[in-house]
Amino acid sequence: MQIYNTVEDVAFDCDYAWVATGYAIISYHQKTGEQHFISETNTGINGYINEIEIDQNGLTTTGLYFLKNNLITKIESAIIDSALSDSYHLYNLKVDGIGNIWFSDYNHIIYKYNPISNQCSVFTLHESNSKLLLATNEIGNLYALVFNYTTGYFLYVLNENISTVAALEQLPFISKYPSSFVIDNENNFWVTVGAEVSYGKDEY
């Protein structure tokens, strides 16, 4: 697979691996090796592609655009345009099991957009200045993992409202920000963090 620029995000459907590389989308067929290269210049996408997500139907959502049957279409929504007007990037893009599109903006305000009804719900977490990671499950819930060096981890579930799932104790080592957060089919939460010690590599 030819990669241009840096790899920003990766997603998988039943047949293809999809890669977002900043100014392009690359699909790679896992059985045949067939590749498709879609660059910003020939899609009409205006901006940096930093998130990519797959829904149940193989639709690839990248920022405010979606790709289906090799056609790029912009998601037309005034409330989304307003939400992103003060920040260049859309962050933490997720598509849940019932088709809602979730994302956050630069200020960690979380949006749930329903493309069928063209309705958008807005959620504001208390820890707005902390590290934020999002994960979804198949029944339409969004889980928000918030990390702060002072207060530790907080886990929230969002659907119609915000509910606290857990306030987790800090890990027993000096932890960097979480780098990934996913939910498996049994609703277990998985978090990857880095670890730092002061004694050398044998103590990691």
PDB file of N, CA, C and O in Angstrom, residues 143-199:
ATOM      1  N   TYR A 143     -19.461   6.374  24.916  1.00  0.00           N
ATOM      2  CA  TYR A 143     -18.719   6.434  26.172  1.00  0.00           C
ATOM      3  C   TYR A 143     -17.572   7.419  25.998  1.00  0.00           C
ATOM      4  O   TYR A 143     -16.840   7.370  25.008  1.00  0.00           O
ATOM      5  N   ALA A 144     -17.451   8.311  26.965  1.00  0.00           N
ATOM      6  CA  ALA A 144     -16.404   9.328  26.946  1.00  0.00           C
ATOM      7  C   ALA A 144     -15.440   9.062  28.090  1.00  0.00           C
ATOM      8  O   ALA A 144     -15.841   9.034  29.259  1.00  0.00           O
ATOM      9  N   LEU A 145     -14.170   8.847  27.756  1.00  0.00           N
ATOM     10  CA  LEU A 145     -13.122   8.669  28.755  1.00  0.00           C
ATOM     11  C   LEU A 145     -12.369   9.986  28.885  1.00  0.00           C
ATOM     12  O   LEU A 145     -11.811  10.485  27.916  1.00  0.00           O
ATOM     13  N   VAL A 146     -12.392  10.547  30.079  1.00  0.00           N
ATOM     14  CA  VAL A 146     -11.747  11.823  30.349  1.00  0.00           C
ATOM     15  C   VAL A 146     -10.598  11.571  31.313  1.00  0.00           C
ATOM     16  O   VAL A 146     -10.771  10.886  32.325  1.00  0.00           O
ATOM     17  N   PHE A 147      -9.430  12.118  30.991  1.00  0.00           N
ATOM     18  CA  PHE A 147      -8.274  11.931  31.863  1.00  0.00           C
ATOM     19  C   PHE A 147      -7.689  13.282  32.237  1.00  0.00           C
ATOM     20  O   PHE A 147      -7.500  14.154  31.399  1.00  0.00           O
ATOM     21  N   ASN A 148      -7.409  13.426  33.534  1.00  0.00           N
ATOM     22  CA  ASN A 148      -6.771  14.626  34.044  1.00  0.00           C
ATOM     23  C   ASN A 148      -5.691  14.198  35.027  1.00  0.00           C
ATOM     24  O   ASN A 148      -5.926  13.339  35.877  1.00  0.00           O
ATOM     25  N   TYR A 149      -4.482  14.776  34.911  1.00  0.00           N
ATOM     26  CA  TYR A 149      -3.387  14.379  35.791  1.00  0.00           C
ATOM     27  C   TYR A 149      -3.725  14.588  37.260  1.00  0.00           C
ATOM     28  O   TYR A 149      -3.249  13.867  38.130  1.00  0.00           O
ATOM     29  N   THR A 150      -4.544  15.559  37.573  1.00  0.00           N
ATOM     30  CA  THR A 150      -4.859  15.878  38.965  1.00  0.00           C
ATOM     31  C   THR A 150      -5.967  14.997  39.522  1.00  0.00           C
ATOM     32  O   THR A 150      -5.864  14.450  40.625  1.00  0.00           O
ATOM     33  N   THR A 151      -7.023  14.817  38.751  1.00  0.00           N
ATOM     34  CA  THR A 151      -8.204  14.122  39.261  1.00  0.00           C
ATOM     35  C   THR A 151      -8.337  12.686  38.794  1.00  0.00           C
ATOM     36  O   THR A 151      -9.207  11.954  39.270  1.00  0.00           O
ATOM     37  N   GLY A 152      -7.503  12.236  37.857  1.00  0.00           N
ATOM     38  CA  GLY A 152      -7.549  10.855  37.388  1.00  0.00           C
ATOM     39  C   GLY A 152      -8.518  10.661  36.237  1.00  0.00           C
ATOM     40  O   GLY A 152      -8.764  11.563  35.439  1.00  0.00           O
ATOM     41  N   TYR A 153      -9.102   9.459  36.167  1.00  0.00           N
ATOM     42  CA  TYR A 153      -9.971   9.090  35.058  1.00  0.00           C
ATOM     43  C   TYR A 153     -11.444   9.227  35.425  1.00  0.00           C
ATOM     44  O   TYR A 153     -11.856   8.910  36.538  1.00  0.00           O
ATOM     45  N   PHE A 154     -12.235   9.652  34.449  1.00  0.00           N
ATOM     46  CA  PHE A 154     -13.685   9.665  34.591  1.00  0.00           C
ATOM     47  C   PHE A 154     -14.276   9.025  33.338  1.00  0.00           C
ATOM     48  O   PHE A 154     -13.798   9.262  32.225  1.00  0.00           O
ATOM     49  N   LEU A 155     -15.312   8.219  33.516  1.00  0.00           N
ATOM     50  CA  LEU A 155     -15.958   7.555  32.392  1.00  0.00           C
ATOM     51  C   LEU A 155     -17.442   7.909  32.400  1.00  0.00           C
ATOM     52  O   LEU A 155     -18.126   7.730  33.407  1.00  0.00           O
ATOM     53  N   TYR A 156     -17.913   8.433  31.269  1.00  0.00           N
ATOM     54  CA  TYR A 156     -19.305   8.855  31.149  1.00  0.00           C
ATOM     55  C   TYR A 156     -19.972   8.081  30.014  1.00  0.00           C
ATOM     56  O   TYR A 156     -19.318   7.676  29.045  1.00  0.00           O
ATOM     57  N   VAL A 157     -21.288   7.911  30.118  1.00  0.00           N
ATOM     58  CA  VAL A 157     -22.074   7.363  29.018  1.00  0.00           C
ATOM     59  C   VAL A 157     -23.033   8.449  28.564  1.00  0.00           C
ATOM     60  O   VAL A 157     -23.655   9.135  29.380  1.00  0.00           O
ATOM     61  N   LEU A 158     -23.137   8.627  27.254  1.00  0.00           N
ATOM     62  CA  LEU A 158     -23.994   9.656  26.671  1.00  0.00           C
ATOM     63  C   LEU A 158     -24.986   9.001  25.725  1.00  0.00           C
ATOM     64  O   LEU A 158     -24.629   8.123  24.941  1.00  0.00           O
ATOM     65  N   ASN A 159     -26.216   9.414  25.824  1.00  0.00           N
ATOM     66  CA  ASN A 159     -27.222   9.076  24.835  1.00  0.00           C
ATOM     67  C   ASN A 159     -28.165  10.258  24.736  1.00  0.00           C
ATOM     68  O   ASN A 159     -27.929  11.181  23.981  1.00  0.00           O
ATOM     69  N   GLU A 160     -29.198  10.279  25.571  1.00  0.00           N
ATOM     70  CA  GLU A 160     -30.025  11.476  25.649  1.00  0.00           C
ATOM     71  C   GLU A 160     -29.482  12.435  26.715  1.00  0.00           C
ATOM     72  O   GLU A 160     -29.730  13.635  26.672  1.00  0.00           O
ATOM     73  N   ASN A 161     -28.776  11.882  27.708  1.00  0.00           N
ATOM     74  CA  ASN A 161     -28.206  12.658  28.795  1.00  0.00           C
ATOM     75  C   ASN A 161     -26.769  12.202  29.046  1.00  0.00           C
ATOM     76  O   ASN A 161     -26.278  11.280  28.390  1.00  0.00           O
ATOM     77  N   ILE A 162     -26.112  12.819  30.019  1.00  0.00           N
ATOM     78  CA  ILE A 162     -24.775  12.422  30.447  1.00  0.00           C
ATOM     79  C   ILE A 162     -24.886  11.744  31.803  1.00  0.00           C
ATOM     80  O   ILE A 162     -25.451  12.311  32.735  1.00  0.00           O
ATOM     81  N   SER A 163     -24.361  10.526  31.924  1.00  0.00           N
ATOM     82  CA  SER A 163     -24.353   9.817  33.199  1.00  0.00           C
ATOM     83  C   SER A 163     -22.930   9.364  33.512  1.00  0.00           C
ATOM     84  O   SER A 163     -22.198   8.942  32.609  1.00  0.00           O
ATOM     85  N   THR A 164     -22.567   9.430  34.771  1.00  0.00           N
ATOM     86  CA  THR A 164     -21.237   8.976  35.184  1.00  0.00           C
ATOM     87  C   THR A 164     -21.249   7.463  35.345  1.00  0.00           C
ATOM     88  O   THR A 164     -22.096   6.909  36.040  1.00  0.00           O
ATOM     89  N   VAL A 165     -20.309   6.793  34.678  1.00  0.00           N
ATOM     90  CA  VAL A 165     -20.149   5.343  34.825  1.00  0.00           C
ATOM     91  C   VAL A 165     -19.175   5.043  35.953  1.00  0.00           C
ATOM     92  O   VAL A 165     -19.424   4.196  36.802  1.00  0.00           O
ATOM     93  N   ALA A 166     -18.035   5.742  35.960  1.00  0.00           N
ATOM     94  CA  ALA A 166     -17.026   5.467  36.978  1.00  0.00           C
ATOM     95  C   ALA A 166     -16.060   6.632  37.069  1.00  0.00           C
ATOM     96  O   ALA A 166     -15.794   7.318  36.086  1.00  0.00           O
ATOM     97  N   ALA A 167     -15.563   6.843  38.283  1.00  0.00           N
ATOM     98  CA  ALA A 167     -14.443   7.748  38.512  1.00  0.00           C
ATOM     99  C   ALA A 167     -13.297   6.864  38.979  1.00  0.00           C
ATOM    100  O   ALA A 167     -13.290   6.371  40.103  1.00  0.00           O
ATOM    101  N   LEU A 168     -12.364   6.605  38.106  1.00  0.00           N
ATOM    102  CA  LEU A 168     -11.345   5.583  38.355  1.00  0.00           C
ATOM    103  C   LEU A 168     -10.155   6.158  39.105  1.00  0.00           C
ATOM    104  O   LEU A 168      -9.778   7.316  38.917  1.00  0.00           O
ATOM    105  N   GLU A 169      -9.566   5.360  39.957  1.00  0.00           N
ATOM    106  CA  GLU A 169      -8.354   5.774  40.665  1.00  0.00           C
ATOM    107  C   GLU A 169      -7.219   5.909  39.656  1.00  0.00           C
ATOM    108  O   GLU A 169      -7.194   5.242  38.604  1.00  0.00           O
ATOM    109  N   GLN A 170      -6.270   6.755  39.963  1.00  0.00           N
ATOM    110  CA  GLN A 170      -5.109   6.880  39.099  1.00  0.00           C
ATOM    111  C   GLN A 170      -4.326   5.573  39.093  1.00  0.00           C
ATOM    112  O   GLN A 170      -4.292   4.847  40.088  1.00  0.00           O
ATOM    113  N   LEU A 171      -3.698   5.287  37.962  1.00  0.00           N
ATOM    114  CA  LEU A 171      -2.921   4.059  37.843  1.00  0.00           C
ATOM    115  C   LEU A 171      -1.708   4.100  38.770  1.00  0.00           C
ATOM    116  O   LEU A 171      -1.224   5.175  39.107  1.00  0.00           O
ATOM    117  N   PRO A 172      -1.176   2.944  39.160  1.00  0.00           N
ATOM    118  CA  PRO A 172      -0.074   2.911  40.135  1.00  0.00           C
ATOM    119  C   PRO A 172       1.295   3.218  39.527  1.00  0.00           C
ATOM    120  O   PRO A 172       2.308   2.714  39.989  1.00  0.00           O
ATOM    121  N   PHE A 173       1.328   3.997  38.480  1.00  0.00           N
ATOM    122  CA  PHE A 173       2.580   4.513  37.934  1.00  0.00           C
ATOM    123  C   PHE A 173       2.270   5.846  37.271  1.00  0.00           C
ATOM    124  O   PHE A 173       1.114   6.184  37.063  1.00  0.00           O
ATOM    125  N   ILE A 174       3.293   6.607  36.960  1.00  0.00           N
ATOM    126  CA  ILE A 174       3.082   7.898  36.318  1.00  0.00           C
ATOM    127  C   ILE A 174       2.627   7.639  34.887  1.00  0.00           C
ATOM    128  O   ILE A 174       3.377   7.112  34.081  1.00  0.00           O
ATOM    129  N   SER A 175       1.413   7.985  34.571  1.00  0.00           N
ATOM    130  CA  SER A 175       0.857   7.626  33.260  1.00  0.00           C
ATOM    131  C   SER A 175       0.822   8.814  32.328  1.00  0.00           C
ATOM    132  O   SER A 175       0.561   9.941  32.732  1.00  0.00           O
ATOM    133  N   LYS A 176       1.102   8.548  31.087  1.00  0.00           N
ATOM    134  CA  LYS A 176       0.882   9.532  30.043  1.00  0.00           C
ATOM    135  C   LYS A 176      -0.607   9.559  29.713  1.00  0.00           C
ATOM    136  O   LYS A 176      -1.395   8.781  30.238  1.00  0.00           O
ATOM    137  N   TYR A 177      -0.977  10.451  28.815  1.00  0.00           N
ATOM    138  CA  TYR A 177      -2.372  10.465  28.382  1.00  0.00           C
ATOM    139  C   TYR A 177      -2.738   9.126  27.744  1.00  0.00           C
ATOM    140  O   TYR A 177      -1.932   8.516  27.041  1.00  0.00           O
ATOM    141  N   PRO A 178      -3.984   8.649  27.921  1.00  0.00           N
ATOM    142  CA  PRO A 178      -4.434   7.451  27.208  1.00  0.00           C
ATOM    143  C   PRO A 178      -4.333   7.678  25.698  1.00  0.00           C
ATOM    144  O   PRO A 178      -4.666   8.752  25.208  1.00  0.00           O
ATOM    145  N   SER A 179      -3.899   6.656  24.984  1.00  0.00           N
ATOM    146  CA  SER A 179      -3.736   6.808  23.537  1.00  0.00           C
ATOM    147  C   SER A 179      -4.840   6.118  22.750  1.00  0.00           C
ATOM    148  O   SER A 179      -5.037   6.422  21.574  1.00  0.00           O
ATOM    149  N   SER A 180      -5.559   5.182  23.369  1.00  0.00           N
ATOM    150  CA  SER A 180      -6.664   4.533  22.672  1.00  0.00           C
ATOM    151  C   SER A 180      -7.688   4.040  23.689  1.00  0.00           C
ATOM    152  O   SER A 180      -7.361   3.743  24.838  1.00  0.00           O
ATOM    153  N   PHE A 181      -8.934   3.947  23.234  1.00  0.00           N
ATOM    154  CA  PHE A 181     -10.048   3.561  24.096  1.00  0.00           C
ATOM    155  C   PHE A 181     -11.093   2.888  23.228  1.00  0.00           C
ATOM    156  O   PHE A 181     -11.606   3.502  22.285  1.00  0.00           O
ATOM    157  N   VAL A 182     -11.400   1.611  23.496  1.00  0.00           N
ATOM    158  CA  VAL A 182     -12.375   0.870  22.699  1.00  0.00           C
ATOM    159  C   VAL A 182     -13.283   0.064  23.622  1.00  0.00           C
ATOM    160  O   VAL A 182     -12.971  -0.173  24.786  1.00  0.00           O
ATOM    161  N   ILE A 183     -14.429  -0.355  23.078  1.00  0.00           N
ATOM    162  CA  ILE A 183     -15.381  -1.217  23.777  1.00  0.00           C
ATOM    163  C   ILE A 183     -15.549  -2.476  22.951  1.00  0.00           C
ATOM    164  O   ILE A 183     -15.771  -2.399  21.732  1.00  0.00           O
ATOM    165  N   ASP A 184     -15.434  -3.657  23.586  1.00  0.00           N
ATOM    166  CA  ASP A 184     -15.604  -4.899  22.838  1.00  0.00           C
ATOM    167  C   ASP A 184     -17.068  -5.325  22.826  1.00  0.00           C
ATOM    168  O   ASP A 184     -17.948  -4.629  23.348  1.00  0.00           O
ATOM    169  N   ASN A 185     -17.347  -6.491  22.230  1.00  0.00           N
ATOM    170  CA  ASN A 185     -18.726  -6.947  22.058  1.00  0.00           C
ATOM    171  C   ASN A 185     -19.432  -7.277  23.365  1.00  0.00           C
ATOM    172  O   ASN A 185     -20.656  -7.398  23.403  1.00  0.00           O
ATOM    173  N   GLU A 186     -18.665  -7.462  24.441  1.00  0.00           N
ATOM    174  CA  GLU A 186     -19.255  -7.760  25.746  1.00  0.00           C
ATOM    175  C   GLU A 186     -19.292  -6.524  26.642  1.00  0.00           C
ATOM    176  O   GLU A 186     -19.477  -6.630  27.850  1.00  0.00           O
ATOM    177  N   ASN A 187     -19.083  -5.358  26.040  1.00  0.00           N
ATOM    178  CA  ASN A 187     -19.093  -4.076  26.753  1.00  0.00           C
ATOM    179  C   ASN A 187     -17.981  -3.956  27.791  1.00  0.00           C
ATOM    180  O   ASN A 187     -18.135  -3.299  28.819  1.00  0.00           O
ATOM    181  N   ASN A 188     -16.848  -4.611  27.526  1.00  0.00           N
ATOM    182  CA  ASN A 188     -15.653  -4.374  28.327  1.00  0.00           C
ATOM    183  C   ASN A 188     -14.927  -3.154  27.769  1.00  0.00           C
ATOM    184  O   ASN A 188     -14.882  -2.949  26.556  1.00  0.00           O
ATOM    185  N   PHE A 189     -14.342  -2.354  28.640  1.00  0.00           N
ATOM    186  CA  PHE A 189     -13.613  -1.162  28.229  1.00  0.00           C
ATOM    187  C   PHE A 189     -12.119  -1.475  28.207  1.00  0.00           C
ATOM    188  O   PHE A 189     -11.581  -2.040  29.157  1.00  0.00           O
ATOM    189  N   TRP A 190     -11.453  -1.079  27.136  1.00  0.00           N
ATOM    190  CA  TRP A 190     -10.013  -1.298  26.999  1.00  0.00           C
ATOM    191  C   TRP A 190      -9.331   0.053  26.782  1.00  0.00           C
ATOM    192  O   TRP A 190      -9.726   0.821  25.917  1.00  0.00           O
ATOM    193  N   VAL A 191      -8.293   0.311  27.564  1.00  0.00           N
ATOM    194  CA  VAL A 191      -7.574   1.581  27.499  1.00  0.00           C
ATOM    195  C   VAL A 191      -6.085   1.296  27.384  1.00  0.00           C
ATOM    196  O   VAL A 191      -5.550   0.448  28.102  1.00  0.00           O
ATOM    197  N   THR A 192      -5.424   2.002  26.472  1.00  0.00           N
ATOM    198  CA  THR A 192      -3.971   1.906  26.343  1.00  0.00           C
ATOM    199  C   THR A 192      -3.338   3.191  26.857  1.00  0.00           C
ATOM    200  O   THR A 192      -3.737   4.280  26.446  1.00  0.00           O
ATOM    201  N   VAL A 193      -2.386   3.043  27.773  1.00  0.00           N
ATOM    202  CA  VAL A 193      -1.642   4.206  28.262  1.00  0.00           C
ATOM    203  C   VAL A 193      -0.155   3.895  28.213  1.00  0.00           C
ATOM    204  O   VAL A 193       0.256   2.734  28.209  1.00  0.00           O
ATOM    205  N   GLY A 194       0.655   4.937  28.198  1.00  0.00           N
ATOM    206  CA  GLY A 194       2.089   4.754  28.302  1.00  0.00           C
ATOM    207  C   GLY A 194       2.511   4.816  29.761  1.00  0.00           C
ATOM    208  O   GLY A 194       1.783   5.306  30.614  1.00  0.00           O
ATOM    209  N   ALA A 195       3.690   4.285  30.065  1.00  0.00           N
ATOM    210  CA  ALA A 195       4.185   4.305  31.443  1.00  0.00           C
ATOM    211  C   ALA A 195       5.583   4.892  31.476  1.00  0.00           C
ATOM    212  O   ALA A 195       6.394   4.656  30.581  1.00  0.00           O
ATOM    213  N   GLU A 196       5.859   5.650  32.508  1.00  0.00           N
ATOM    214  CA  GLU A 196       7.184   6.225  32.699  1.00  0.00           C
ATOM    215  C   GLU A 196       7.711   5.848  34.073  1.00  0.00           C
ATOM    216  O   GLU A 196       6.980   5.821  35.055  1.00  0.00           O
ATOM    217  N   VAL A 197       8.998   5.513  34.143  1.00  0.00           N
ATOM    218  CA  VAL A 197       9.645   5.251  35.417  1.00  0.00           C
ATOM    219  C   VAL A 197      10.951   6.006  35.451  1.00  0.00           C
ATOM    220  O   VAL A 197      11.433   6.499  34.430  1.00  0.00           O
ATOM    221  N   SER A 198      11.564   6.102  36.600  1.00  0.00           N
ATOM    222  CA  SER A 198      12.780   6.890  36.752  1.00  0.00           C
ATOM    223  C   SER A 198      14.027   6.054  36.893  1.00  0.00           C
ATOM    224  O   SER A 198      15.082   6.556  37.240  1.00  0.00           O
ATOM    225  N   TYR A 199      13.926   4.719  36.637  1.00  0.00           N
ATOM    226  CA  TYR A 199      15.076   3.862  36.921  1.00  0.00           C
ATOM    227  C   TYR A 199      15.674   3.186  35.692  1.00  0.00           C
ATOM    228  O   TYR A 199      16.642   2.471  35.811  1.00  0.00           O
TER     229      TYR A 199
END
